[in-house]
mmCIF file of C-alpha atoms in Angstrom:
data_model
loop_
_atom_site.group_PDB
_atom_site.id
_atom_site.type_symbol
_atom_site.label_atom_id
_atom_site.label_comp_id
_atom_site.label_asym_id
_atom_site.label_seq_id
_atom_site.Cartn_x
_atom_site.Cartn_y
_atom_site.Cartn_z
ATOM 1 C CA UNK A 1 -97.943 -43.092 16.080
ATOM 2 C CA UNK A 2 -94.442 -43.341 18.306
ATOM 3 C CA UNK A 3 -94.282 -47.057 17.116
ATOM 4 C CA UNK A 4 -94.736 -46.118 13.591
ATOM 5 C CA UNK A 5 -92.373 -43.389 13.903
ATOM 6 C CA UNK A 6 -89.815 -45.415 15.641
ATOM 7 C CA UNK A 7 -89.732 -47.827 12.933
ATOM 8 C CA UNK A 8 -88.263 -45.168 10.398
ATOM 9 C CA UNK A 9 -84.744 -44.244 10.367
ATOM 10 C CA UNK A 10 -84.146 -41.057 12.582
ATOM 11 C CA UNK A 11 -83.095 -38.603 10.253
ATOM 12 C CA UNK A 12 -86.285 -40.217 7.775
ATOM 13 C CA UNK A 13 -88.670 -39.464 10.800
ATOM 14 C CA UNK A 14 -87.596 -35.717 11.123
ATOM 15 C CA UNK A 15 -87.700 -35.210 7.326
ATOM 16 C CA UNK A 16 -91.187 -36.655 6.808
ATOM 17 C CA UNK A 17 -92.323 -34.675 10.253
ATOM 18 C CA UNK A 18 -90.773 -31.378 9.182
ATOM 19 C CA UNK A 19 -92.225 -32.034 5.397
ATOM 20 C CA UNK A 20 -95.504 -32.614 6.456
ATOM 21 C CA UNK A 21 -95.791 -29.526 8.995
ATOM 22 C CA UNK A 22 -94.615 -27.201 6.597
ATOM 23 C CA UNK A 23 -96.993 -28.299 3.847
ATOM 24 C CA UNK A 24 -99.809 -28.382 6.593
ATOM 25 C CA UNK A 25 -99.009 -24.941 8.027
ATOM 26 C CA UNK A 26 -99.013 -23.229 4.442
ATOM 27 C CA UNK A 27 -102.201 -24.813 3.642
ATOM 28 C CA UNK A 28 -103.941 -23.438 6.537
ATOM 29 C CA UNK A 29 -102.637 -19.913 6.080
ATOM 30 C CA UNK A 30 -103.090 -20.013 2.255
ATOM 31 C CA UNK A 31 -106.890 -20.795 3.228
ATOM 32 C CA UNK A 32 -106.689 -17.751 5.593
ATOM 33 C CA UNK A 33 -106.044 -15.716 2.918
ATOM 34 C CA UNK A 34 -107.757 -16.902 0.333
ATOM 35 C CA UNK A 35 -111.041 -16.905 2.114
ATOM 36 C CA UNK A 36 -110.431 -13.532 3.792
ATOM 37 C CA UNK A 37 -110.658 -14.891 7.372
ATOM 38 C CA UNK A 38 -106.981 -13.720 8.053
ATOM 39 C CA UNK A 39 -107.902 -10.174 8.057
ATOM 40 C CA UNK A 40 -111.121 -10.657 10.098
ATOM 41 C CA UNK A 41 -108.968 -12.483 12.826
ATOM 42 C CA UNK A 42 -106.157 -9.948 13.511
ATOM 43 C CA UNK A 43 -104.576 -6.890 11.204
ATOM 44 C CA UNK A 44 -101.459 -5.088 12.074
ATOM 45 C CA UNK A 45 -102.047 -1.351 11.488
ATOM 46 C CA UNK A 46 -98.669 0.277 11.126
ATOM 47 C CA UNK A 47 -97.912 3.276 13.011
ATOM 48 C CA UNK A 48 -94.580 5.685 13.436
ATOM 49 C CA UNK A 49 -92.891 2.703 15.284
ATOM 50 C CA UNK A 50 -93.357 -0.034 12.327
ATOM 51 C CA UNK A 51 -90.906 -1.086 9.711
ATOM 52 C CA UNK A 52 -93.835 -1.790 7.457
ATOM 53 C CA UNK A 53 -96.340 0.599 5.185
ATOM 54 C CA UNK A 54 -99.603 -1.322 4.472
ATOM 55 C CA UNK A 55 -102.186 -3.305 6.819
ATOM 56 C CA UNK A 56 -101.408 -6.895 7.222
ATOM 57 C CA UNK A 57 -102.487 -9.712 8.963
ATOM 58 C CA UNK A 58 -100.917 -11.012 11.823
ATOM 59 C CA UNK A 59 -102.255 -14.627 11.942
ATOM 60 C CA UNK A 60 -99.204 -16.759 11.275
ATOM 61 C CA UNK A 61 -99.802 -18.305 15.062
ATOM 62 C CA UNK A 62 -102.970 -19.695 13.382
ATOM 63 C CA UNK A 63 -100.912 -22.196 11.215
ATOM 64 C CA UNK A 64 -98.104 -22.981 13.385
ATOM 65 C CA UNK A 65 -99.607 -23.521 16.629
ATOM 66 C CA UNK A 66 -102.542 -26.286 15.423
ATOM 67 C CA UNK A 67 -99.537 -28.137 13.772
ATOM 68 C CA UNK A 68 -97.144 -28.102 16.359
ATOM 69 C CA UNK A 69 -99.526 -29.264 18.764
ATOM 70 C CA UNK A 70 -101.035 -32.203 17.200
ATOM 71 C CA UNK A 71 -97.380 -33.265 16.121
ATOM 72 C CA UNK A 72 -95.973 -33.058 19.633
ATOM 73 C CA UNK A 73 -99.208 -34.916 21.031
ATOM 74 C CA UNK A 74 -98.987 -37.687 18.452
ATOM 75 C CA UNK A 75 -95.207 -38.196 18.409
ATOM 76 C CA UNK A 76 -94.249 -36.796 21.966
ATOM 77 C CA UNK A 77 -97.048 -37.287 24.327
ATOM 78 C CA UNK A 78 -94.429 -36.862 27.156
ATOM 79 C CA UNK A 79 -94.198 -33.011 26.652
ATOM 80 C CA UNK A 80 -98.177 -32.939 27.200
ATOM 81 C CA UNK A 81 -97.120 -30.134 29.357
ATOM 82 C CA UNK A 82 -95.307 -27.789 27.003
ATOM 83 C CA UNK A 83 -98.356 -28.481 24.349
ATOM 84 C CA UNK A 84 -100.672 -27.205 26.885
ATOM 85 C CA UNK A 85 -98.370 -24.105 27.949
ATOM 86 C CA UNK A 86 -98.143 -23.557 24.045
ATOM 87 C CA UNK A 87 -102.255 -23.442 24.131
ATOM 88 C CA UNK A 88 -102.688 -21.475 26.467
ATOM 89 C CA UNK A 89 -100.129 -18.737 25.420
ATOM 90 C CA UNK A 90 -101.547 -18.943 22.027
ATOM 91 C CA UNK A 91 -104.994 -18.134 23.275
ATOM 92 C CA UNK A 92 -104.151 -15.395 25.122
ATOM 93 C CA UNK A 93 -101.811 -13.923 22.837
ATOM 94 C CA UNK A 94 -104.513 -13.989 20.233
ATOM 95 C CA UNK A 95 -106.947 -11.745 22.491
ATOM 96 C CA UNK A 96 -103.978 -9.697 22.794
ATOM 97 C CA UNK A 97 -103.801 -9.361 18.626
ATOM 98 C CA UNK A 98 -107.144 -8.729 18.473
ATOM 99 C CA UNK A 99 -108.153 -6.247 21.187
ATOM 100 C CA UNK A 100 -104.754 -5.596 23.221
ATOM 101 C CA UNK A 101 -104.254 -6.688 26.825
ATOM 102 C CA UNK A 102 -102.325 -5.065 29.677
ATOM 103 C CA UNK A 103 -98.884 -5.693 30.221
ATOM 104 C CA UNK A 104 -99.390 -7.229 33.525
ATOM 105 C CA UNK A 105 -102.062 -9.582 32.295
ATOM 106 C CA UNK A 106 -99.735 -10.663 29.562
ATOM 107 C CA UNK A 107 -96.607 -11.062 31.934
ATOM 108 C CA UNK A 108 -98.713 -13.349 34.140
ATOM 109 C CA UNK A 109 -99.785 -15.588 31.385
ATOM 110 C CA UNK A 110 -96.203 -16.113 30.592
ATOM 111 C CA UNK A 111 -94.865 -16.591 33.960
ATOM 112 C CA UNK A 112 -97.844 -19.142 34.752
ATOM 113 C CA UNK A 113 -96.992 -21.216 31.543
ATOM 114 C CA UNK A 114 -93.297 -21.267 32.523
ATOM 115 C CA UNK A 115 -93.754 -22.084 36.116
ATOM 116 C CA UNK A 116 -96.150 -24.715 35.453
ATOM 117 C CA UNK A 117 -93.712 -26.569 33.294
ATOM 118 C CA UNK A 118 -90.908 -26.249 35.563
ATOM 119 C CA UNK A 119 -92.752 -27.423 38.704
ATOM 120 C CA UNK A 120 -94.462 -30.326 37.083
ATOM 121 C CA UNK A 121 -91.355 -31.315 35.765
ATOM 122 C CA UNK A 122 -88.240 -30.192 37.879
ATOM 123 C CA UNK A 123 -84.859 -30.762 36.687
ATOM 124 C CA UNK A 124 -82.777 -32.399 39.591
ATOM 125 C CA UNK A 125 -81.083 -29.323 40.648
ATOM 126 C CA UNK A 126 -81.369 -26.951 43.636
ATOM 127 C CA UNK A 127 -84.636 -24.706 43.917
ATOM 128 C CA UNK A 128 -82.469 -21.900 43.212
ATOM 129 C CA UNK A 129 -81.267 -23.130 39.925
ATOM 130 C CA UNK A 130 -84.785 -23.734 38.779
ATOM 131 C CA UNK A 131 -85.786 -20.180 39.680
ATOM 132 C CA UNK A 132 -82.989 -19.079 37.394
ATOM 133 C CA UNK A 133 -83.895 -21.329 34.673
ATOM 134 C CA UNK A 134 -87.392 -20.174 34.829
ATOM 135 C CA UNK A 135 -86.503 -16.528 34.575
ATOM 136 C CA UNK A 136 -84.272 -17.128 31.610
ATOM 137 C CA UNK A 137 -87.354 -19.363 29.670
ATOM 138 C CA UNK A 138 -89.631 -16.243 30.918
ATOM 139 C CA UNK A 139 -86.924 -14.005 28.715
ATOM 140 C CA UNK A 140 -86.849 -16.009 26.046
ATOM 141 C CA UNK A 141 -90.556 -15.892 25.478
ATOM 142 C CA UNK A 142 -90.705 -12.162 25.792
ATOM 143 C CA UNK A 143 -87.502 -11.408 23.766
ATOM 144 C CA UNK A 144 -89.063 -13.669 20.746
ATOM 145 C CA UNK A 145 -91.836 -11.578 20.657
ATOM 146 C CA UNK A 146 -89.840 -8.169 20.862
ATOM 147 C CA UNK A 147 -87.961 -9.248 18.124
ATOM 148 C CA UNK A 148 -90.438 -10.198 15.711
ATOM 149 C CA UNK A 149 -90.642 -6.913 13.732
ATOM 150 C CA UNK A 150 -89.020 -7.725 10.370
ATOM 151 C CA UNK A 151 -90.550 -9.830 7.443
ATOM 152 C CA UNK A 152 -89.032 -13.144 7.451
ATOM 153 C CA UNK A 153 -86.768 -12.863 10.881
ATOM 154 C CA UNK A 154 -88.677 -14.341 13.462
ATOM 155 C CA UNK A 155 -89.605 -17.034 11.183
ATOM 156 C CA UNK A 156 -86.558 -17.887 10.092
ATOM 157 C CA UNK A 157 -84.910 -17.967 13.506
ATOM 158 C CA UNK A 158 -87.528 -20.673 13.851
ATOM 159 C CA UNK A 159 -86.640 -22.722 11.230
ATOM 160 C CA UNK A 160 -83.066 -22.570 11.992
ATOM 161 C CA UNK A 161 -83.270 -22.907 15.932
ATOM 162 C CA UNK A 162 -85.890 -25.711 16.230
ATOM 163 C CA UNK A 163 -84.133 -27.624 13.154
ATOM 164 C CA UNK A 164 -80.486 -27.194 15.522
ATOM 165 C CA UNK A 165 -82.807 -28.612 18.407
ATOM 166 C CA UNK A 166 -83.527 -31.729 16.022
ATOM 167 C CA UNK A 167 -80.075 -32.132 15.128
ATOM 168 C CA UNK A 168 -78.900 -32.006 18.587
ATOM 169 C CA UNK A 169 -81.416 -34.222 19.595
ATOM 170 C CA UNK A 170 -80.584 -37.001 17.402
ATOM 171 C CA UNK A 171 -76.526 -36.657 17.839
ATOM 172 C CA UNK A 172 -76.185 -36.378 21.640
ATOM 173 C CA UNK A 173 -74.523 -39.281 23.507
ATOM 174 C CA UNK A 174 -78.164 -39.546 24.918
ATOM 175 C CA UNK A 175 -80.265 -39.378 21.960
ATOM 176 C CA UNK A 176 -84.103 -38.543 22.684
ATOM 177 C CA UNK A 177 -85.891 -39.047 19.098
ATOM 178 C CA UNK A 178 -88.956 -37.930 20.478
ATOM 179 C CA UNK A 179 -87.444 -34.309 21.097
ATOM 180 C CA UNK A 180 -86.004 -34.459 17.393
ATOM 181 C CA UNK A 181 -89.582 -35.220 16.090
ATOM 182 C CA UNK A 182 -91.433 -32.374 18.082
ATOM 183 C CA UNK A 183 -88.715 -29.593 17.252
ATOM 184 C CA UNK A 184 -88.728 -30.935 13.548
ATOM 185 C CA UNK A 185 -92.496 -30.277 13.721
ATOM 186 C CA UNK A 186 -91.928 -26.566 14.875
ATOM 187 C CA UNK A 187 -89.006 -26.047 12.324
ATOM 188 C CA UNK A 188 -91.519 -27.264 9.537
ATOM 189 C CA UNK A 189 -94.111 -25.171 10.615
ATOM 190 C CA UNK A 190 -91.932 -22.300 10.481
ATOM 191 C CA UNK A 191 -90.758 -23.210 7.093
ATOM 192 C CA UNK A 192 -94.584 -23.487 6.115
ATOM 193 C CA UNK A 193 -95.403 -19.743 7.690
ATOM 194 C CA UNK A 194 -92.007 -18.346 5.937
ATOM 195 C CA UNK A 195 -93.717 -18.997 2.429
ATOM 196 C CA UNK A 196 -96.055 -15.865 3.548
ATOM 197 C CA UNK A 197 -94.006 -14.133 5.446
ATOM 198 C CA UNK A 198 -90.659 -13.803 3.599
ATOM 199 C CA UNK A 199 -89.973 -10.313 2.213
ATOM 200 C CA UNK A 200 -92.688 -8.796 0.892
ATOM 201 C CA UNK A 201 -94.781 -10.433 3.598
ATOM 202 C CA UNK A 202 -98.510 -11.333 3.324
ATOM 203 C CA UNK A 203 -98.701 -12.727 6.846
ATOM 204 C CA UNK A 204 -97.336 -11.679 10.086
ATOM 205 C CA UNK A 205 -96.349 -13.665 12.771
ATOM 206 C CA UNK A 206 -98.476 -11.941 15.542
ATOM 207 C CA UNK A 207 -98.295 -12.453 19.570
ATOM 208 C CA UNK A 208 -99.992 -15.573 19.426
ATOM 209 C CA UNK A 209 -97.185 -16.736 17.296
ATOM 210 C CA UNK A 210 -94.234 -15.181 18.296
ATOM 211 C CA UNK A 211 -94.979 -15.790 22.069
ATOM 212 C CA UNK A 212 -95.810 -19.648 21.311
ATOM 213 C CA UNK A 213 -92.558 -20.121 19.525
ATOM 214 C CA UNK A 214 -90.655 -18.384 22.516
ATOM 215 C CA UNK A 215 -92.059 -20.373 24.940
ATOM 216 C CA UNK A 216 -91.120 -23.552 22.820
ATOM 217 C CA UNK A 217 -87.811 -22.586 22.415
ATOM 218 C CA UNK A 218 -87.372 -22.087 26.185
ATOM 219 C CA UNK A 219 -89.466 -25.797 27.272
ATOM 220 C CA UNK A 220 -88.164 -27.892 24.492
ATOM 221 C CA UNK A 221 -84.559 -26.387 25.531
ATOM 222 C CA UNK A 222 -85.230 -27.317 29.159
ATOM 223 C CA UNK A 223 -86.802 -30.758 28.417
ATOM 224 C CA UNK A 224 -83.513 -31.662 26.588
ATOM 225 C CA UNK A 225 -81.430 -30.518 28.981
ATOM 226 C CA UNK A 226 -83.247 -31.695 31.967
ATOM 227 C CA UNK A 227 -83.150 -35.173 30.047
ATOM 228 C CA UNK A 228 -79.464 -34.901 29.530
ATOM 229 C CA UNK A 229 -79.454 -34.920 25.841
ATOM 230 C CA UNK A 230 -77.466 -31.320 25.898
ATOM 231 C CA UNK A 231 -75.876 -28.887 28.385
ATOM 232 C CA UNK A 232 -77.425 -26.158 29.292
ATOM 233 C CA UNK A 233 -75.529 -23.741 27.383
ATOM 234 C CA UNK A 234 -76.814 -25.277 24.063
ATOM 235 C CA UNK A 235 -80.321 -23.584 23.705
ATOM 236 C CA UNK A 236 -78.558 -20.318 24.721
ATOM 237 C CA UNK A 237 -76.399 -20.594 21.966
ATOM 238 C CA UNK A 238 -78.941 -21.624 19.484
ATOM 239 C CA UNK A 239 -80.865 -18.918 20.279
ATOM 240 C CA UNK A 240 -77.787 -16.352 20.623
ATOM 241 C CA UNK A 241 -78.415 -13.755 17.903
ATOM 242 C CA UNK A 242 -82.036 -13.297 19.355
ATOM 243 C CA UNK A 243 -80.625 -12.947 22.803
ATOM 244 C CA UNK A 244 -77.934 -10.942 22.217
ATOM 245 C CA UNK A 245 -80.095 -8.388 20.662
ATOM 246 C CA UNK A 246 -83.186 -8.199 22.731
ATOM 247 C CA UNK A 247 -80.433 -8.090 25.852
ATOM 248 C CA UNK A 248 -78.185 -5.452 24.595
ATOM 249 C CA UNK A 249 -81.462 -3.367 23.481
ATOM 250 C CA UNK A 250 -83.260 -3.614 26.648
ATOM 251 C CA UNK A 251 -80.284 -2.999 28.620
ATOM 252 C CA UNK A 252 -80.110 0.216 27.064
ATOM 253 C CA UNK A 253 -83.409 1.578 27.185
ATOM 254 C CA UNK A 254 -83.387 0.548 30.933
ATOM 255 C CA UNK A 255 -80.194 2.551 31.791
ATOM 256 C CA UNK A 256 -82.097 5.323 29.696
ATOM 257 C CA UNK A 257 -85.142 4.958 32.119
ATOM 258 C CA UNK A 258 -87.661 3.865 29.269
ATOM 259 C CA UNK A 259 -90.562 1.382 29.779
ATOM 260 C CA UNK A 260 -88.944 -1.639 27.741
ATOM 261 C CA UNK A 261 -92.234 -3.326 26.663
ATOM 262 C CA UNK A 262 -93.041 -0.165 24.779
ATOM 263 C CA UNK A 263 -92.789 -0.354 21.236
ATOM 264 C CA UNK A 264 -89.874 0.992 19.598
ATOM 265 C CA UNK A 265 -87.395 0.570 16.694
ATOM 266 C CA UNK A 266 -83.959 0.544 18.287
ATOM 267 C CA UNK A 267 -83.100 -3.371 17.835
ATOM 268 C CA UNK A 268 -79.950 -3.952 15.694
ATOM 269 C CA UNK A 269 -82.212 -5.740 13.099
ATOM 270 C CA UNK A 270 -84.480 -2.457 12.921
ATOM 271 C CA UNK A 271 -81.484 -0.295 12.673
ATOM 272 C CA UNK A 272 -80.155 -3.013 9.849
ATOM 273 C CA UNK A 273 -83.475 -2.493 7.837
ATOM 274 C CA UNK A 274 -83.621 1.207 8.209
ATOM 275 C CA UNK A 275 -80.281 2.045 7.368
ATOM 276 C CA UNK A 276 -80.701 0.917 3.917
ATOM 277 C CA UNK A 277 -80.167 -3.199 4.033
ATOM 278 C CA UNK A 278 -83.743 -4.041 3.738
ATOM 279 C CA UNK A 279 -85.735 -6.843 5.015
ATOM 280 C CA UNK A 280 -84.721 -9.670 2.718
ATOM 281 C CA UNK A 281 -81.020 -9.107 3.042
ATOM 282 C CA UNK A 282 -81.246 -8.144 6.624
ATOM 283 C CA UNK A 283 -83.415 -11.779 7.407
ATOM 284 C CA UNK A 284 -80.776 -13.593 5.181
ATOM 285 C CA UNK A 285 -77.553 -11.914 7.084
ATOM 286 C CA UNK A 286 -79.425 -13.275 10.219
ATOM 287 C CA UNK A 287 -79.645 -16.708 8.760
ATOM 288 C CA UNK A 288 -76.469 -17.280 7.839
ATOM 289 C CA UNK A 289 -75.136 -15.938 11.524
ATOM 290 C CA UNK A 290 -77.767 -18.226 13.021
ATOM 291 C CA UNK A 291 -76.484 -21.399 11.004
ATOM 292 C CA UNK A 292 -72.864 -20.364 11.915
ATOM 293 C CA UNK A 293 -74.060 -20.453 15.824
ATOM 294 C CA UNK A 294 -75.941 -23.689 15.475
ATOM 295 C CA UNK A 295 -73.141 -25.489 13.734
ATOM 296 C CA UNK A 296 -70.564 -24.561 16.237
ATOM 297 C CA UNK A 297 -72.653 -25.658 18.977
ATOM 298 C CA UNK A 298 -73.481 -28.853 17.776
ATOM 299 C CA UNK A 299 -69.861 -29.716 16.957
ATOM 300 C CA UNK A 300 -68.615 -28.841 20.237
ATOM 301 C CA UNK A 301 -71.324 -31.206 21.848
ATOM 302 C CA UNK A 302 -68.885 -34.097 21.745
ATOM 303 C CA UNK A 303 -66.099 -32.061 23.404
ATOM 304 C CA UNK A 304 -65.298 -31.295 26.976
ATOM 305 C CA UNK A 305 -66.861 -29.002 29.262
ATOM 306 C CA UNK A 306 -63.765 -26.287 29.214
ATOM 307 C CA UNK A 307 -63.679 -26.330 25.178
ATOM 308 C CA UNK A 308 -67.801 -26.138 25.160
ATOM 309 C CA UNK A 309 -67.917 -22.892 27.349
ATOM 310 C CA UNK A 310 -64.724 -21.572 25.272
ATOM 311 C CA UNK A 311 -66.777 -22.063 22.222
ATOM 312 C CA UNK A 312 -70.005 -20.042 23.931
ATOM 313 C CA UNK A 313 -68.098 -17.304 25.133
ATOM 314 C CA UNK A 314 -66.387 -16.964 21.432
ATOM 315 C CA UNK A 315 -69.396 -17.137 19.648
ATOM 316 C CA UNK A 316 -70.944 -14.285 22.259
ATOM 317 C CA UNK A 317 -67.786 -12.008 21.786
ATOM 318 C CA UNK A 318 -68.386 -12.431 17.838
ATOM 319 C CA UNK A 319 -72.132 -11.469 18.102
ATOM 320 C CA UNK A 320 -71.032 -8.187 20.245
ATOM 321 C CA UNK A 321 -68.674 -7.405 17.667
ATOM 322 C CA UNK A 322 -71.120 -7.623 15.162
ATOM 323 C CA UNK A 323 -73.469 -5.472 17.215
ATOM 324 C CA UNK A 324 -70.489 -2.808 17.262
ATOM 325 C CA UNK A 325 -70.425 -2.540 13.516
ATOM 326 C CA UNK A 326 -74.008 -2.286 13.244
ATOM 327 C CA UNK A 327 -73.891 0.615 15.474
ATOM 328 C CA UNK A 328 -71.178 2.319 13.553
ATOM 329 C CA UNK A 329 -73.311 1.850 10.474
ATOM 330 C CA UNK A 330 -76.198 3.404 12.181
ATOM 331 C CA UNK A 331 -74.215 6.552 13.150
ATOM 332 C CA UNK A 332 -72.730 6.946 10.059
ATOM 333 C CA UNK A 333 -76.589 6.746 8.423
ATOM 334 C CA UNK A 334 -77.657 9.358 10.676
ATOM 335 C CA UNK A 335 -74.992 11.535 10.112
ATOM 336 C CA UNK A 336 -75.707 11.430 6.144
ATOM 337 C CA UNK A 337 -79.093 12.147 7.060
ATOM 338 C CA UNK A 338 -78.568 15.226 9.342
ATOM 339 C CA UNK A 339 -76.266 16.282 6.474
ATOM 340 C CA UNK A 340 -78.900 16.894 4.109
#
């Protein structure tokens, strides 16, 4: 398989893999909906913290994960540990989707997958640096789950984020085609999922999908940094909108003494939806922000480290200012409700 892909021009191979992944994922999810199996596997019943009104099957992971795993094992067998970790987390998360699992069990599974990858393929850095990297990867796994709450949002972030990985892997001074192919497969599968998830959503991602995507975002980002394909800031900047929203929201809740793993509706994207922007427009705004950040990150790849970190800092400031704008809009929205 590797030899066959290597015979294609790099960009054509990436495009073909993404297209095949999108079509296959869409076909799987269409079959699950058509046969009614989607409802039997896992169904999201809305509650007072949900942004949707009707029960919806959450089986996006059933389309994304098999496609990605097969693509990774065929095109990039060196990433077998990431594939194994993804399958493990998808299985545990599916049990959580179906029956619910205690938070400590879910966290233990996340920790095992992340530590397993880092221990099996350690980067050439001090042990304490690996501990920090593992913690950041663990946070990425969980924040992706936290951010899966609006139609088209998490799937769109995967589409753009892993496409950014694919482009960066090919444009790097030390290109790694296998990493680009794997990233393209994830991006394509996310596109296939979005056919059914963009507002009004007929399928949700579910924990089996969101946890798996969060792990893959961390695992492929770590793999690229470990192999010298990109600097450590690139995965952070590519997924910065998700990281900023989840991190600021978590910090606020911890300062108030709340349990951060409990469901809530305080994320910035949730406030955008609830304040009248709606699911579709919220998703499109986030797509634009994500695309802008990815473009800046890729443009900075061949610049000096100082310039790169200045771009990262500038982008984080832009995101924080965007958060301030959303907060102001939210307070105005609440004031109009109290006046009625």
